[in-house]
Amino acid sequence: LQENLSPNEASFSCVLNVCACMRDIGQGRVIHCQACENGYALDIVIANTLVDMYSKCGEFEDAKSILDKLSYQDIVAWNAILGGLVEQGHGAVAVSLFQEMVEKDVEPNNVTFICILKACSAIGSLEQGKMVHRKLLQSRIDVDSILGNSLIDMYVRCGNLEEAFTVFSKQHNRDVVSYNTMISGYVRSNKGFSALKVFEKMQAEGIKADKVTALCMLKTCGLMGAVK
């Protein structure tokens, strides 16, 4: 390497990403200080990477501190801290932070909604899940299969199978995950007949079953006394 070359935005971003992947908070703090010394403290790309690094390392106060200092708060930074919170089991905090984000008029995207629906599922909060669903309906976001499946899963895990089936029925891009989520929800609630009806619909639509489907249907047969 040549000497006397100053690192640039790309250099800092790359090294901070490595620290995030390695969960090396010590080295991450050193790189953060160097970025500040080189005048990149409030650069949006560096700031987003710092929020991601601190979040993945579990240092959420530091991540939020950086986010609060930004005049323009990028959805990428919000998604980074929300994702870190959910991944490390802080679903309730993630939901609270999502509400703060909405109050600041930061528009969520698909990644945000998938993340926060997972948080609602983890804490079993149907009320918060419905709030997120309403926000999603108010947005202009196209609900793809992943987001639709996240909605179904949230309602299933929060114990509202009726609403889960409503979302499932309206979903135009159902896949094997959609069906497995709905079937497993019915199985866990001892609703074998309902699980069977969804499986029959799955077959009628030509969706190929997988190992998860097979396991769920074996449990369904047990619930219905079909095994002799």
C-alpha positions as semicolon CSV with decimal commas, in nm:
position;residue;x (nm);y (nm);z (nm)
1;L;0,000;0,000;0,000
2;Q;0,116;0,350;-0,077
3;E;0,173;0,581;0,214
4;N;0,012;0,921;0,279
5;L;-0,315;0,823;0,110
6;S;-0,622;0,939;0,301
7;P;-0,916;0,696;0,320
8;N;-1,230;0,814;0,145
9;E;-1,603;0,751;0,190
10;A;-1,585;0,413;0,016
11;S;-1,287;0,303;0,228
12;F;-1,459;0,382;0,557
13;S;-1,786;0,227;0,445
14;C;-1,614;-0,094;0,338
15;V;-1,415;-0,134;0,663
16;L;-1,719;-0,055;0,879
17;N;-1,916;-0,321;0,692
18;V;-1,642;-0,571;0,778
19;C;-1,661;-0,469;1,145
20;A;-2,039;-0,513;1,135
21;C;-2,010;-0,861;0,983
22;M;-1,747;-0,962;1,240
23;R;-1,938;-0,794;1,525
24;D;-1,609;-0,624;1,613
25;I;-1,731;-0,324;1,813
26;G;-1,381;-0,231;1,932
27;Q;-1,238;-0,189;1,584
28;G;-1,565;-0,033;1,472
29;R;-1,528;0,245;1,728
30;V;-1,171;0,307;1,612
31;I;-1,285;0,341;1,250
32;H;-1,571;0,567;1,363
33;C;-1,321;0,802;1,530
34;Q;-1,104;0,805;1,218
35;A;-1,405;0,885;1,002
36;C;-1,485;1,181;1,226
37;E;-1,124;1,302;1,212
38;N;-1,139;1,291;0,833
39;G;-1,459;1,495;0,817
40;Y;-1,702;1,214;0,738
41;A;-1,899;1,229;1,064
42;L;-2,230;1,332;0,905
43;D;-2,182;1,182;0,559
44;I;-2,509;0,998;0,490
45;V;-2,343;0,683;0,354
46;I;-2,099;0,662;0,644
47;A;-2,375;0,742;0,895
48;N;-2,596;0,464;0,759
49;T;-2,306;0,221;0,775
50;L;-2,227;0,328;1,131
51;V;-2,588;0,278;1,239
52;D;-2,579;-0,069;1,083
53;M;-2,247;-0,154;1,249
54;Y;-2,355;-0,040;1,596
55;S;-2,692;-0,213;1,560
56;K;-2,539;-0,546;1,458
57;C;-2,303;-0,517;1,753
58;G;-2,596;-0,456;1,988
59;E;-2,496;-0,098;2,069
60;F;-2,837;0,054;2,000
61;E;-2,788;0,374;2,201
62;D;-2,488;0,460;1,984
63;A;-2,680;0,371;1,669
64;K;-2,976;0,590;1,770
65;S;-2,744;0,874;1,871
66;I;-2,596;0,885;1,521
67;L;-2,942;0,866;1,366
68;D;-3,069;1,157;1,577
69;K;-2,782;1,380;1,465
70;L;-2,869;1,348;1,097
71;S;-3,059;1,636;0,939
72;Y;-3,192;1,389;0,682
73;Q;-3,279;1,052;0,826
74;D;-3,251;0,789;0,556
75;I;-3,487;0,488;0,566
76;V;-3,175;0,272;0,525
77;A;-3,053;0,382;0,868
78;W;-3,394;0,324;1,027
79;N;-3,414;-0,023;0,874
80;A;-3,066;-0,103;1,005
81;I;-3,151;-0,023;1,365
82;L;-3,498;-0,182;1,347
83;G;-3,350;-0,496;1,193
84;G;-3,084;-0,517;1,463
85;L;-3,341;-0,479;1,740
86;V;-3,566;-0,751;1,598
87;E;-3,275;-0,987;1,530
88;Q;-3,156;-0,955;1,890
89;G;-3,498;-1,004;2,047
90;H;-3,599;-0,645;2,124
91;G;-3,932;-0,651;1,943
92;A;-4,113;-0,410;2,174
93;V;-3,837;-0,150;2,139
94;A;-3,847;-0,193;1,761
95;V;-4,221;-0,128;1,753
96;S;-4,178;0,184;1,966
97;L;-3,901;0,308;1,736
98;F;-4,118;0,239;1,431
99;Q;-4,388;0,462;1,577
100;E;-4,128;0,737;1,632
101;M;-4,017;0,697;1,271
102;V;-4,374;0,737;1,145
103;E;-4,424;1,047;1,362
104;K;-4,116;1,198;1,196
105;D;-4,278;1,140;0,855
106;V;-4,012;0,895;0,742
107;E;-4,180;0,670;0,485
108;P;-4,131;0,299;0,553
109;N;-4,055;0,061;0,267
110;N;-4,103;-0,314;0,215
111;V;-3,800;-0,397;0,430
112;T;-3,934;-0,182;0,715
113;F;-4,276;-0,346;0,711
114;I;-4,138;-0,700;0,692
115;C;-3,907;-0,622;0,985
116;I;-4,171;-0,461;1,207
117;L;-4,429;-0,732;1,134
118;K;-4,170;-0,981;1,253
119;A;-4,133;-0,774;1,570
120;C;-4,510;-0,780;1,629
121;S;-4,509;-1,157;1,575
122;A;-4,225;-1,203;1,822
123;I;-4,398;-1,011;2,101
124;G;-4,744;-1,143;2,011
125;S;-4,894;-0,795;1,988
126;L;-5,207;-0,812;1,773
127;E;-5,290;-0,448;1,842
128;Q;-4,951;-0,328;1,718
129;G;-4,971;-0,568;1,426
130;K;-5,302;-0,420;1,317
131;M;-5,152;-0,072;1,346
132;V;-4,870;-0,174;1,113
133;H;-5,121;-0,333;0,874
134;R;-5,323;-0,010;0,861
135;K;-5,006;0,188;0,789
136;L;-4,922;-0,054;0,511
137;L;-5,266;-0,011;0,354
138;Q;-5,224;0,367;0,367
139;S;-4,892;0,348;0,184
140;R;-4,842;0,303;-0,188
141;I;-4,627;-0,003;-0,141
142;D;-4,692;-0,302;-0,363
143;V;-4,749;-0,602;-0,136
144;D;-4,530;-0,877;-0,280
145;S;-4,538;-1,239;-0,168
146;I;-4,277;-1,189;0,106
147;L;-4,463;-0,896;0,261
148;G;-4,797;-1,071;0,223
149;N;-4,661;-1,381;0,391
150;S;-4,524;-1,167;0,674
151;L;-4,874;-1,028;0,731
152;I;-5,028;-1,376;0,737
153;D;-4,758;-1,499;0,976
154;M;-4,812;-1,202;1,209
155;Y;-5,186;-1,268;1,238
156;V;-5,130;-1,642;1,281
157;R;-4,873;-1,596;1,558
158;C;-5,091;-1,336;1,729
159;G;-5,383;-1,582;1,733
160;N;-5,614;-1,413;1,484
161;L;-5,667;-1,689;1,228
162;E;-5,974;-1,522;1,084
163;E;-5,781;-1,210;0,983
164;A;-5,489;-1,426;0,868
165;F;-5,722;-1,612;0,632
166;T;-5,868;-1,282;0,508
167;V;-5,521;-1,159;0,412
168;F;-5,440;-1,501;0,266
169;S;-5,756;-1,503;0,054
170;K;-5,685;-1,157;-0,089
171;Q;-5,324;-1,235;-0,169
172;H;-5,278;-1,266;-0,547
173;N;-4,926;-1,406;-0,534
174;R;-4,966;-1,695;-0,292
175;D;-4,677;-1,942;-0,280
176;V;-4,590;-2,251;-0,079
177;V;-4,487;-2,031;0,218
178;S;-4,830;-1,865;0,219
179;Y;-5,003;-2,202;0,233
180;N;-4,765;-2,353;0,488
181;T;-4,809;-2,053;0,719
182;M;-5,188;-2,077;0,702
183;I;-5,197;-2,457;0,737
184;S;-4,953;-2,461;1,030
185;G;-5,160;-2,192;1,202
186;Y;-5,471;-2,408;1,181
187;V;-5,277;-2,715;1,297
188;R;-5,143;-2,532;1,605
189;S;-5,499;-2,429;1,687
190;N;-5,627;-2,788;1,644
191;K;-5,837;-2,690;1,342
192;G;-5,768;-2,995;1,129
193;F;-6,062;-2,953;0,893
194;S;-5,964;-2,593;0,811
195;A;-5,605;-2,701;0,749
196;L;-5,727;-2,972;0,512
197;K;-5,941;-2,724;0,317
198;V;-5,643;-2,494;0,268
199;F;-5,433;-2,790;0,154
200;E;-5,701;-2,885;-0,099
201;K;-5,698;-2,527;-0,227
202;M;-5,322;-2,548;-0,255
203;Q;-5,349;-2,857;-0,473
204;A;-5,623;-2,699;-0,686
205;E;-5,397;-2,400;-0,756
206;G;-5,109;-2,626;-0,856
207;I;-4,874;-2,514;-0,576
208;K;-4,615;-2,785;-0,515
209;A;-4,596;-2,903;-0,155
210;D;-4,265;-2,926;0,032
211;K;-4,140;-3,099;0,348
212;V;-4,305;-2,840;0,573
213;T;-4,639;-2,900;0,402
214;A;-4,600;-3,278;0,442
215;L;-4,523;-3,246;0,813
216;C;-4,821;-3,016;0,868
217;M;-5,055;-3,252;0,683
218;L;-4,935;-3,550;0,887
219;K;-5,027;-3,352;1,199
220;T;-5,359;-3,265;1,039
221;C;-5,434;-3,631;0,980
222;G;-5,355;-3,699;1,343
223;L;-5,592;-3,426;1,454
224;M;-5,871;-3,564;1,239
225;G;-5,813;-3,924;1,338
226;A;-5,732;-4,016;0,980
227;V;-5,445;-4,246;1,072
228;K;-5,569;-4,598;1,143
